[in-house]
Structure formats: structure tokens, C-alpha cells
């Protein structure tokens, strides 16, 4: 079985009594260590697919398994625990806690793991050094540039050593230079640390960095 | 995770401070109302369970003929009977927190365990004091217009032993001059406080009752306190068919009955207290709802990271509880240490029991739980995809 296995997945949303089908029997396999770019027009279901793989939404039908666990059948609390061990999520708008410092933001996921404060701090510091922000530990998000914020978010996503990194338009809100830095970082995480990465993007330039390109259109994959 | 809760509390310091402040004020008010009730209760409890109090069966304000005293005394097991009549005079033209009672001579031996004479005048004439009386009362007994004053009053008014004071009568008309012939202190555990002026019942009877003695209450001391119930029944039976039937109860119950003169005031105080608490509940719930609404996407991110619905619920409830508990503890302690011992209307020194303080704090914790519940529920039910969804 593939590292990420999406099988015959349907996803419908209810909107004012009418069901809209976003994903229509979609199947996809991603191998361990792959770097996949997911492209497609706005509204084609890219975020929806990413959310299903990340276990923050459930399919209407079909199966999804990640790193050997079928998550379509897990309860809410089980999914939450599974996410904290398996998934690192990177959002377009960084979504850092404004009241926490960079270090505290990166420590946040580690609160869910048995670990003392010193160990937490050590790991979070290491993750921030890895993304090149070892000198910004005490900075609050508002004191950082967009590119730096996104790198803190990447540090937060990888600090608990997840099995899959999911990034939803990680460069969508960044200027060219910052976007480039973020892409280089993702590339490095993939080659050096063997992270499996699924990245949604609009930007063909960003998509070039991936090993594989997947096009999504009207709920189905097109080659 | 507690740290996260605390950080969230400080993200809008003004709003948190306002909520904490309003909880503080509310619980201070609640504790103050409780203090009034506690003080009333303490007044009621100050009487002894071993002594009896006989009063008019119809109302406290109806008086009984003085000659009932000898008839009560004739009952076997009754050791001593005294009277005390509330005078209610004005001092310096003003109502004061100084209570005056006209007492007959049997008052003094009955309350030797409660009051002690610590300053006294020497008598002007040779005077034999009854054997069971404090010899220091000699000057008082020798002088019809003498009075004994509590040390608290002496201090408050700056009076000196031997000084003549002037009272303006209210129920008993005219001006009343009295000479201070002794000062008493309250003994530990004794009833009464140190804010009394005690003077001769004869003086009141001659000048104020036209020579016809009567009293609002007889205090009855028993040889064997365990007989109190039986003797109370006997006393009331004795006067059952007279014009002035009596009601006899323990001195303590009598005090409680005195409190019941305030009718529904205690009940009204409780209702007010609860209304205040309810208002604060609404305010702090509203604060928490706003706080959570502002943080919708942050909560969604926490959940994405793997925080469970239960953990999110707990964090919101904890935030509300810390806010209200802090305010509640501060308010209740402020009431305890700010009001304890302070005078209020006819209560010379307020009492706030720790039970009242503890109740207030528990209410505050409960407030936090309840006011945190709705927003916590909302936060825990929040679906990640809905909260993070952007229309792009
Ligand atoms: N929670 C939701 N409720 C209702 N409709 C939704 C929800 N999430 C997404 N949709 C709809 O599903 C379709 C796909 O959305 P999305 O996956 O966000 O697309 P993309 O990320 O490719 O732009 C859109 O039409 C969107 O309006
Ligand atoms: Mg999208």
C-alpha cells in the first residue's frame, strides 16, 4: 500500500438543501518521500482533498489511509491524536498564534506529547534553527515578515516529526523572494529529511519544485 | 497548557480586567449582604441557650406587668429573674450606635460571666451591696441616676468616670441625666457587647412610666438548665388565661425572634445577592463568547495541530473560571477584611463568617464554569474546515 492512499473518495457539501459534489470518486497514491504538487483552478477541490488527507475533514464515502492507518473511520478524538503524530500542516496565511512568540508557537504541538519543558524548548529551538530563524525565538508574529512567519509555521509543522507535510498554497501570500525561500526550505525537507510533502499551489513556478504534478479539475484528477 | 490559558487571559487586558473587576464588585456586594445576614445571626446567637426569655405572647412591643417577676420566681427551678427595657434615647441630639437598657438589680448577678466591671467610683455613702453582687457596683447602687457604661462607648465618646451624661428620651419623654459610676468590659464568650449604657430600672419607672413598672422581657435564670423546656411551658401556662399571655423561649431563640422583626429583609437581601450574581453571570458569559468568537481561526488551528475538542473545551472553561475565581476571591476577602468589625446601623460590629466568604468564592468558581460553558461548548464543536475556510 502507498504511503498516502486515497481510494474512490466522494465528498459532498450541503449548501441550502442542495448537495454539491466536490470530489467525485477520486483516487490517488503517494509514495513515501515524494514531493507532490497539487494544481487546479479555484474551487476545484484542492483544499478539500488536502483536508481529507490531513484528517481534518471526513469523506462522504471512500477510504483514505496514511502511513498504514485508515482514517476514514476514526472518531474525532482519535483523529486529533492521529493528526498530532502524523500530520504537519502549513497554511497559506501562516495561522500563528499572535500572542505567542515564535518559540512558543513551535512548542505548541509538543504540548500534546509527553515531554518536559526543557526537551520541548530544545526541539522547538532546533526546528527554528533549521528554518533559519534561530535568532528570532522571542519574536512575536507581528514582529516578523510574512516569509519569516511562514517559516515559523513550517517549523511548527515539522517539530513533532510528522509522517506527511501538507501545505495549502504556502507561497500564495508571499512576495517572489520570500516564496522562493519557503520553496527551497520545503525542497530541503524533502531531500535531506525525506519528508513526504503534498503542496497545493496555483503557481506553476512553485509546482516545478515537486517530483510530481497532479491536476485536479471538477473533482477528478486529470493527468 | 495552563500557560496558554494565562496568555489568552492577557491578550485583551482591559477586557479581562473589566470582567474581573465586575466579578469582584459583585462578589464584594454578595459578601457584604451575607455579612449583614451573618451579623444579624451573630446578634441572635449572642443569647444563652441556658437562660429563658419571657415576653408578651402577642408582640415584642407589648409590655408585661412587672409583678409577673415574683410569680415566675415562685416556680421551682427558677433561680433568678431580671428585666431589661430598651430605652432608645438620643445622645447629643443624635441617634447613636449606643444601646441603652434600663435594668433591675437582678440583672447584674445574672450576667457576671458576661460583663466585668473594670473601673468604678467609690460610693459617697456607706452602702451594703447584696451578697451576690459585684462590690464594685456600690456607687451605682447608691445613686438612683447612676449608670454603667461599656468601655467601647467610653472610648468612642471620650467620657470619664464620674461624668454626668445627658440623654434625650424618645419613647420616654424628657431629658435624662445620668452619672457614670462604672465601666464594664465584655468577658470572652459573653453575650452583650461593649456599646451599652445600663441604668436603673427604678429611674425609668419613676420618670418614664408614671410609677407603674412594666417590661418588654423577663430574663429567667434556672438552677438546672436542662429543665428549661419544662419550665418555659410552666411559665406560659401560668399566664395563659390572663390579659397578658406570655411566650417563653430560650434567650437565644428570643434574639432570633428579635431578628425576625426585620421580617423579609434577610430574604430580600438574598434575592438581591442572587440578582447581582446572575447579572455578572451574563456579563462574564458575554465576555467569554466574544473572546472565543475572536479566536475562531486560532481554535481551528489548535485542533488541526491535534488538540481534542475536550482539551479546547477545558481551556475555555479554565479561562473563564480563572477570571471569575480571581475576582471572586478578591471581592470576598475585601468584604471580609474591609467590613469585619465595622459598625452598621444597629449592629455595633459586623461579623462575616468564613462560610460566607467560602460560599462567595464557590459561587465565583461556579460562575466561571457556567459562563465558560456556552463559549467552551461552541469552541469544542467548532469544525476546522468551516472555521478555516476562505472564500477565494
Ligand atoms: N465547508 C464547506 N461547506 C460548503 N462548501 C464548501 C466547503 N468547503 C469547500 N466548499 C466548496 O467546495 C468547493 C471546493 O472548495 P476547495 O476545496 O476550497 O477548492 P480549492 O481549494 O481548490 O479552491 C468550492 O465550491 C467550495 O465552495
Ligand atoms: Mg483552497
mmCIF file of C-alpha atoms in Angstrom, chain B residues 89-377:
data_model
loop_
_atom_site.group_PDB
_atom_site.id
_atom_site.type_symbol
_atom_site.label_atom_id
_atom_site.label_comp_id
_atom_site.label_asym_id
_atom_site.label_seq_id
_atom_site.Cartn_x
_atom_site.Cartn_y
_atom_site.Cartn_z
ATOM 1 C CA UNK B 89 -32.527 57.773 73.865
ATOM 2 C CA UNK B 90 -30.570 60.238 71.783
ATOM 3 C CA UNK B 91 -27.108 61.353 72.801
ATOM 4 C CA UNK B 92 -26.103 64.836 71.713
ATOM 5 C CA UNK B 93 -29.375 65.019 69.790
ATOM 6 C CA UNK B 94 -28.337 62.153 67.540
ATOM 7 C CA UNK B 95 -29.173 58.561 67.156
ATOM 8 C CA UNK B 96 -26.031 56.657 68.047
ATOM 9 C CA UNK B 97 -24.839 53.128 67.865
ATOM 10 C CA UNK B 98 -25.092 53.035 71.610
ATOM 11 C CA UNK B 99 -27.885 50.963 73.048
ATOM 12 C CA UNK B 100 -29.341 51.860 76.413
ATOM 13 C CA UNK B 101 -31.173 49.471 78.686
ATOM 14 C CA UNK B 102 -32.876 50.110 81.989
ATOM 15 C CA UNK B 103 -32.128 47.012 84.065
ATOM 16 C CA UNK B 104 -33.253 45.979 87.521
ATOM 17 C CA UNK B 105 -30.794 44.877 90.183
ATOM 18 C CA UNK B 106 -31.057 41.178 89.376
ATOM 19 C CA UNK B 107 -29.515 41.890 86.006
ATOM 20 C CA UNK B 108 -26.022 42.146 87.484
ATOM 21 C CA UNK B 109 -25.660 38.777 89.215
ATOM 22 C CA UNK B 110 -27.252 37.106 86.196
ATOM 23 C CA UNK B 111 -24.562 38.375 83.833
ATOM 24 C CA UNK B 112 -21.399 38.130 85.938
ATOM 25 C CA UNK B 113 -19.955 35.679 83.406
ATOM 26 C CA UNK B 114 -20.663 38.095 80.585
ATOM 27 C CA UNK B 115 -19.729 41.512 81.914
ATOM 28 C CA UNK B 116 -16.979 42.605 84.251
ATOM 29 C CA UNK B 117 -16.699 45.971 85.982
ATOM 30 C CA UNK B 118 -13.184 47.280 85.347
ATOM 31 C CA UNK B 119 -13.494 50.903 86.547
ATOM 32 C CA UNK B 120 -15.723 52.119 89.325
ATOM 33 C CA UNK B 121 -16.444 55.089 91.572
ATOM 34 C CA UNK B 122 -16.235 54.798 95.350
ATOM 35 C CA UNK B 123 -19.656 55.282 96.972
ATOM 36 C CA UNK B 124 -20.428 58.659 98.636
ATOM 37 C CA UNK B 125 -22.406 56.980 101.408
ATOM 38 C CA UNK B 126 -21.825 53.689 103.182
ATOM 39 C CA UNK B 127 -23.811 51.159 101.216
ATOM 40 C CA UNK B 128 -24.131 47.463 101.592
ATOM 41 C CA UNK B 129 -24.138 45.600 98.315
ATOM 42 C CA UNK B 130 -26.268 42.448 98.077
ATOM 43 C CA UNK B 131 -24.093 39.364 98.650
ATOM 44 C CA UNK B 132 -24.198 38.027 95.099
ATOM 45 C CA UNK B 133 -23.363 41.437 93.559
ATOM 46 C CA UNK B 134 -20.016 42.765 92.496
ATOM 47 C CA UNK B 135 -18.862 45.074 95.353
ATOM 48 C CA UNK B 136 -17.635 47.477 92.699
ATOM 49 C CA UNK B 137 -21.263 48.293 91.944
ATOM 50 C CA UNK B 138 -21.652 50.002 95.345
ATOM 51 C CA UNK B 139 -21.580 53.557 93.980
ATOM 52 C CA UNK B 140 -24.032 52.574 91.248
ATOM 53 C CA UNK B 141 -26.436 51.091 93.781
ATOM 54 C CA UNK B 142 -26.159 54.145 95.988
ATOM 55 C CA UNK B 143 -27.331 56.555 93.312
ATOM 56 C CA UNK B 144 -30.696 56.454 91.545
ATOM 57 C CA UNK B 145 -29.424 58.182 88.393
ATOM 58 C CA UNK B 146 -26.162 56.256 88.113
ATOM 59 C CA UNK B 147 -25.266 54.269 85.020
ATOM 60 C CA UNK B 148 -22.692 51.685 83.946
ATOM 61 C CA UNK B 149 -21.148 52.213 80.530
ATOM 62 C CA UNK B 150 -19.347 49.846 78.182
ATOM 63 C CA UNK B 151 -15.690 50.547 77.523
ATOM 64 C CA UNK B 152 -16.385 50.894 73.803
ATOM 65 C CA UNK B 153 -18.766 53.771 74.462
ATOM 66 C CA UNK B 154 -16.322 55.434 76.872
ATOM 67 C CA UNK B 155 -13.622 55.370 74.223
ATOM 68 C CA UNK B 156 -15.865 56.472 71.405
ATOM 69 C CA UNK B 157 -17.313 59.400 73.332
ATOM 70 C CA UNK B 158 -14.208 60.269 75.357
ATOM 71 C CA UNK B 159 -16.196 60.094 78.575
ATOM 72 C CA UNK B 160 -14.681 59.947 82.058
ATOM 73 C CA UNK B 161 -15.812 58.056 85.105
ATOM 74 C CA UNK B 162 -17.958 60.298 87.312
ATOM 75 C CA UNK B 163 -19.096 62.400 84.391
ATOM 76 C CA UNK B 164 -22.781 63.219 84.027
ATOM 77 C CA UNK B 165 -24.181 62.492 80.594
ATOM 78 C CA UNK B 166 -27.372 63.722 79.035
ATOM 79 C CA UNK B 167 -29.819 61.580 77.077
ATOM 80 C CA UNK B 168 -32.814 62.870 75.178
ATOM 81 C CA UNK B 169 -35.738 60.475 75.586
ATOM 82 C CA UNK B 170 -37.741 59.292 72.601
ATOM 83 C CA UNK B 171 -40.323 56.753 73.790
ATOM 84 C CA UNK B 172 -39.869 58.104 77.315
ATOM 85 C CA UNK B 173 -40.097 61.882 77.046
ATOM 86 C CA UNK B 174 -37.836 64.476 78.521
ATOM 87 C CA UNK B 175 -34.166 64.941 79.222
ATOM 88 C CA UNK B 176 -32.387 62.268 81.248
ATOM 89 C CA UNK B 177 -29.192 62.957 83.165
ATOM 90 C CA UNK B 178 -27.087 60.055 84.354
ATOM 91 C CA UNK B 179 -23.757 59.824 86.119
ATOM 92 C CA UNK B 180 -21.223 57.242 85.046
ATOM 93 C CA UNK B 181 -20.344 55.144 88.103
ATOM 94 C CA UNK B 182 -18.718 52.191 86.431
ATOM 95 C CA UNK B 183 -17.226 50.864 83.225
ATOM 96 C CA UNK B 184 -17.608 47.262 82.079
ATOM 97 C CA UNK B 185 -15.871 45.071 79.546
ATOM 98 C CA UNK B 186 -17.270 42.063 77.742
ATOM 99 C CA UNK B 187 -15.847 38.788 79.009
ATOM 100 C CA UNK B 188 -14.719 36.196 76.454
ATOM 101 C CA UNK B 189 -17.694 34.271 75.133
ATOM 102 C CA UNK B 190 -20.121 36.541 76.926
ATOM 103 C CA UNK B 191 -23.277 37.937 75.421
ATOM 104 C CA UNK B 192 -23.651 41.702 75.064
ATOM 105 C CA UNK B 193 -21.060 43.979 73.550
ATOM 106 C CA UNK B 194 -19.236 46.994 74.931
ATOM 107 C CA UNK B 195 -21.560 49.537 73.356
ATOM 108 C CA UNK B 196 -24.231 49.682 76.066
ATOM 109 C CA UNK B 197 -25.366 52.134 78.694
ATOM 110 C CA UNK B 198 -27.083 50.314 81.555
ATOM 111 C CA UNK B 199 -29.052 52.245 84.161
ATOM 112 C CA UNK B 200 -31.549 51.718 86.988
ATOM 113 C CA UNK B 201 -34.952 50.401 86.079
ATOM 114 C CA UNK B 202 -36.379 52.394 89.043
ATOM 115 C CA UNK B 203 -35.256 55.630 87.409
ATOM 116 C CA UNK B 204 -37.114 54.703 84.222
ATOM 117 C CA UNK B 205 -40.203 53.576 86.097
ATOM 118 C CA UNK B 206 -40.483 56.766 88.188
ATOM 119 C CA UNK B 207 -39.669 59.274 85.495
ATOM 120 C CA UNK B 208 -40.878 57.488 82.392
ATOM 121 C CA UNK B 209 -43.651 55.055 83.355
ATOM 122 C CA UNK B 210 -45.571 57.139 85.875
ATOM 123 C CA UNK B 211 -44.570 54.792 88.667
ATOM 124 C CA UNK B 212 -46.223 51.771 87.086
ATOM 125 C CA UNK B 213 -43.452 49.304 86.233
ATOM 126 C CA UNK B 214 -43.671 47.090 83.180
ATOM 127 C CA UNK B 215 -41.167 45.422 80.924
ATOM 128 C CA UNK B 216 -40.748 44.043 77.443
ATOM 129 C CA UNK B 217 -38.867 40.981 78.555
ATOM 130 C CA UNK B 218 -38.019 38.958 81.648
ATOM 131 C CA UNK B 219 -34.764 37.059 81.562
ATOM 132 C CA UNK B 220 -35.010 33.885 83.611
ATOM 133 C CA UNK B 221 -32.039 32.024 85.086
ATOM 134 C CA UNK B 222 -32.546 28.402 86.058
ATOM 135 C CA UNK B 223 -30.971 26.244 88.750
ATOM 136 C CA UNK B 224 -30.856 23.381 86.273
ATOM 137 C CA UNK B 225 -30.636 24.454 82.633
ATOM 138 C CA UNK B 226 -31.684 21.012 81.430
ATOM 139 C CA UNK B 227 -35.169 21.813 82.775
ATOM 140 C CA UNK B 228 -35.526 24.831 80.517
ATOM 141 C CA UNK B 229 -38.164 23.386 78.183
ATOM 142 C CA UNK B 230 -40.390 22.227 81.035
ATOM 143 C CA UNK B 231 -40.068 25.481 82.924
ATOM 144 C CA UNK B 232 -40.781 27.553 79.821
ATOM 145 C CA UNK B 233 -44.025 25.615 79.417
ATOM 146 C CA UNK B 234 -44.848 26.157 83.075
ATOM 147 C CA UNK B 235 -44.314 29.902 82.856
ATOM 148 C CA UNK B 236 -46.533 30.271 79.817
ATOM 149 C CA UNK B 237 -49.185 28.040 81.397
ATOM 150 C CA UNK B 238 -49.195 30.296 84.462
ATOM 151 C CA UNK B 239 -50.234 33.348 82.437
ATOM 152 C CA UNK B 240 -52.233 31.603 79.766
ATOM 153 C CA UNK B 241 -55.611 32.943 80.849
ATOM 154 C CA UNK B 242 -54.516 36.399 81.907
ATOM 155 C CA UNK B 243 -54.836 39.628 79.940
ATOM 156 C CA UNK B 244 -51.181 39.383 79.095
ATOM 157 C CA UNK B 245 -50.320 35.870 77.989
ATOM 158 C CA UNK B 246 -46.598 35.179 77.662
ATOM 159 C CA UNK B 247 -44.272 33.472 75.283
ATOM 160 C CA UNK B 248 -41.172 31.929 76.799
ATOM 161 C CA UNK B 249 -38.235 30.656 74.812
ATOM 162 C CA UNK B 250 -34.502 30.393 75.233
ATOM 163 C CA UNK B 251 -32.662 33.673 75.362
ATOM 164 C CA UNK B 252 -31.047 32.671 72.110
ATOM 165 C CA UNK B 253 -34.354 31.994 70.385
ATOM 166 C CA UNK B 254 -35.551 35.304 71.734
ATOM 167 C CA UNK B 255 -32.660 37.015 69.991
ATOM 168 C CA UNK B 256 -33.547 35.194 66.812
ATOM 169 C CA UNK B 257 -37.148 36.311 67.220
ATOM 170 C CA UNK B 258 -35.870 39.846 67.573
ATOM 171 C CA UNK B 259 -34.204 39.420 64.208
ATOM 172 C CA UNK B 260 -37.467 38.212 62.726
ATOM 173 C CA UNK B 261 -38.783 41.717 63.413
ATOM 174 C CA UNK B 262 -36.862 42.591 60.294
ATOM 175 C CA UNK B 263 -39.326 40.397 58.504
ATOM 176 C CA UNK B 264 -38.384 39.678 54.935
ATOM 177 C CA UNK B 265 -35.238 41.752 54.943
ATOM 178 C CA UNK B 266 -32.922 38.729 55.073
ATOM 179 C CA UNK B 267 -34.879 37.134 52.246
ATOM 180 C CA UNK B 268 -34.764 40.343 50.208
ATOM 181 C CA UNK B 269 -31.015 40.529 50.765
ATOM 182 C CA UNK B 270 -30.598 37.025 49.418
ATOM 183 C CA UNK B 271 -32.694 37.816 46.357
ATOM 184 C CA UNK B 272 -30.642 40.957 45.692
ATOM 185 C CA UNK B 273 -27.451 38.968 46.114
ATOM 186 C CA UNK B 274 -28.600 36.375 43.609
ATOM 187 C CA UNK B 275 -29.713 39.055 41.155
ATOM 188 C CA UNK B 276 -26.256 40.607 41.301
ATOM 189 C CA UNK B 277 -24.640 37.236 40.764
ATOM 190 C CA UNK B 278 -26.911 36.493 37.815
ATOM 191 C CA UNK B 279 -26.091 39.825 36.181
ATOM 192 C CA UNK B 280 -22.420 39.048 36.456
ATOM 193 C CA UNK B 281 -23.001 35.627 35.020
ATOM 194 C CA UNK B 282 -24.457 37.230 31.901
ATOM 195 C CA UNK B 283 -21.605 39.740 31.674
ATOM 196 C CA UNK B 284 -18.834 37.218 32.033
ATOM 197 C CA UNK B 285 -20.513 34.728 29.710
ATOM 198 C CA UNK B 286 -20.734 37.502 27.142
ATOM 199 C CA UNK B 287 -17.063 38.314 27.583
ATOM 200 C CA UNK B 288 -16.120 34.713 27.021
ATOM 201 C CA UNK B 289 -18.361 34.361 23.984
ATOM 202 C CA UNK B 290 -16.689 37.417 22.457
ATOM 203 C CA UNK B 291 -13.245 36.172 23.375
ATOM 204 C CA UNK B 292 -13.881 32.831 21.713
ATOM 205 C CA UNK B 293 -15.504 34.313 18.614
ATOM 206 C CA UNK B 294 -12.430 36.443 18.020
ATOM 207 C CA UNK B 295 -10.288 33.365 18.224
ATOM 208 C CA UNK B 296 -12.258 31.133 15.887
ATOM 209 C CA UNK B 297 -9.386 30.534 13.488
ATOM 210 C CA UNK B 298 -6.858 30.094 16.297
ATOM 211 C CA UNK B 299 -9.028 27.429 17.856
ATOM 212 C CA UNK B 300 -9.298 25.728 14.483
ATOM 213 C CA UNK B 301 -5.501 25.768 14.208
ATOM 214 C CA UNK B 302 -5.141 24.235 17.683
ATOM 215 C CA UNK B 303 -7.472 21.474 16.604
ATOM 216 C CA UNK B 304 -5.541 20.963 13.385
ATOM 217 C CA UNK B 305 -2.409 20.507 15.466
ATOM 218 C CA UNK B 306 -4.209 17.734 17.319
ATOM 219 C CA UNK B 307 -5.800 19.380 20.336
ATOM 220 C CA UNK B 308 -9.013 17.467 21.026
ATOM 221 C CA UNK B 309 -12.447 19.047 21.396
ATOM 222 C CA UNK B 310 -12.281 18.201 25.080
ATOM 223 C CA UNK B 311 -8.964 19.979 25.533
ATOM 224 C CA UNK B 312 -10.295 23.080 23.797
ATOM 225 C CA UNK B 313 -13.417 22.951 25.976
ATOM 226 C CA UNK B 314 -11.310 22.714 29.112
ATOM 227 C CA UNK B 315 -9.104 25.598 28.105
ATOM 228 C CA UNK B 316 -12.033 27.955 27.568
ATOM 229 C CA UNK B 317 -13.739 26.929 30.808
ATOM 230 C CA UNK B 318 -10.456 27.314 32.676
ATOM 231 C CA UNK B 319 -10.004 30.797 31.269
ATOM 232 C CA UNK B 320 -13.458 31.856 32.438
ATOM 233 C CA UNK B 321 -13.019 30.175 35.808
ATOM 234 C CA UNK B 322 -9.674 31.847 36.466
ATOM 235 C CA UNK B 323 -11.174 35.218 35.632
ATOM 236 C CA UNK B 324 -14.190 34.851 37.897
ATOM 237 C CA UNK B 325 -12.382 32.987 40.663
ATOM 238 C CA UNK B 326 -9.751 35.711 40.861
ATOM 239 C CA UNK B 327 -12.433 38.389 41.044
ATOM 240 C CA UNK B 328 -14.473 36.351 43.487
ATOM 241 C CA UNK B 329 -11.621 35.689 45.892
ATOM 242 C CA UNK B 330 -10.591 39.346 45.817
ATOM 243 C CA UNK B 331 -14.167 40.567 46.338
ATOM 244 C CA UNK B 332 -14.944 38.167 49.150
ATOM 245 C CA UNK B 333 -11.705 38.834 51.006
ATOM 246 C CA UNK B 334 -12.168 42.569 50.567
ATOM 247 C CA UNK B 335 -15.548 42.235 52.238
ATOM 248 C CA UNK B 336 -14.132 40.029 54.988
ATOM 249 C CA UNK B 337 -11.270 42.308 55.938
ATOM 250 C CA UNK B 338 -12.922 45.577 54.979
ATOM 251 C CA UNK B 339 -16.170 45.113 56.875
ATOM 252 C CA UNK B 340 -15.304 42.811 59.755
ATOM 253 C CA UNK B 341 -15.813 44.724 62.989
ATOM 254 C CA UNK B 342 -17.179 47.818 61.278
ATOM 255 C CA UNK B 343 -20.468 49.186 62.629
ATOM 256 C CA UNK B 344 -23.632 49.119 60.560
ATOM 257 C CA UNK B 345 -26.921 50.723 61.652
ATOM 258 C CA UNK B 346 -27.971 48.980 64.872
ATOM 259 C CA UNK B 347 -25.242 46.350 64.506
ATOM 260 C CA UNK B 348 -22.255 47.570 66.513
ATOM 261 C CA UNK B 349 -19.688 45.325 64.844
ATOM 262 C CA UNK B 350 -20.261 43.335 61.702
ATOM 263 C CA UNK B 351 -19.342 39.694 61.522
ATOM 264 C CA UNK B 352 -18.520 37.891 58.286
ATOM 265 C CA UNK B 353 -18.154 34.200 58.713
ATOM 266 C CA UNK B 354 -15.636 32.229 56.684
ATOM 267 C CA UNK B 355 -18.589 30.210 55.493
ATOM 268 C CA UNK B 356 -19.935 33.310 53.759
ATOM 269 C CA UNK B 357 -16.520 34.060 52.257
ATOM 270 C CA UNK B 358 -16.176 30.479 51.087
ATOM 271 C CA UNK B 359 -19.676 30.485 49.623
ATOM 272 C CA UNK B 360 -18.862 33.635 47.674
ATOM 273 C CA UNK B 361 -15.693 32.066 46.293
ATOM 274 C CA UNK B 362 -17.526 28.875 45.354
ATOM 275 C CA UNK B 363 -20.175 30.985 43.640
ATOM 276 C CA UNK B 364 -17.399 32.717 41.720
ATOM 277 C CA UNK B 365 -15.915 29.398 40.620
ATOM 278 C CA UNK B 366 -19.387 28.217 39.653
ATOM 279 C CA UNK B 367 -19.899 31.454 37.738
ATOM 280 C CA UNK B 368 -16.752 30.748 35.779
ATOM 281 C CA UNK B 369 -17.872 27.218 34.980
ATOM 282 C CA UNK B 370 -21.322 28.291 33.895
ATOM 283 C CA UNK B 371 -20.272 31.392 31.986
ATOM 284 C CA UNK B 372 -17.464 29.458 30.331
ATOM 285 C CA UNK B 373 -19.723 26.587 29.382
ATOM 286 C CA UNK B 374 -21.519 28.113 26.406
ATOM 287 C CA UNK B 375 -18.415 29.517 24.675
ATOM 288 C CA UNK B 376 -16.482 26.369 25.568
ATOM 289 C CA UNK B 377 -19.189 24.284 24.006
#
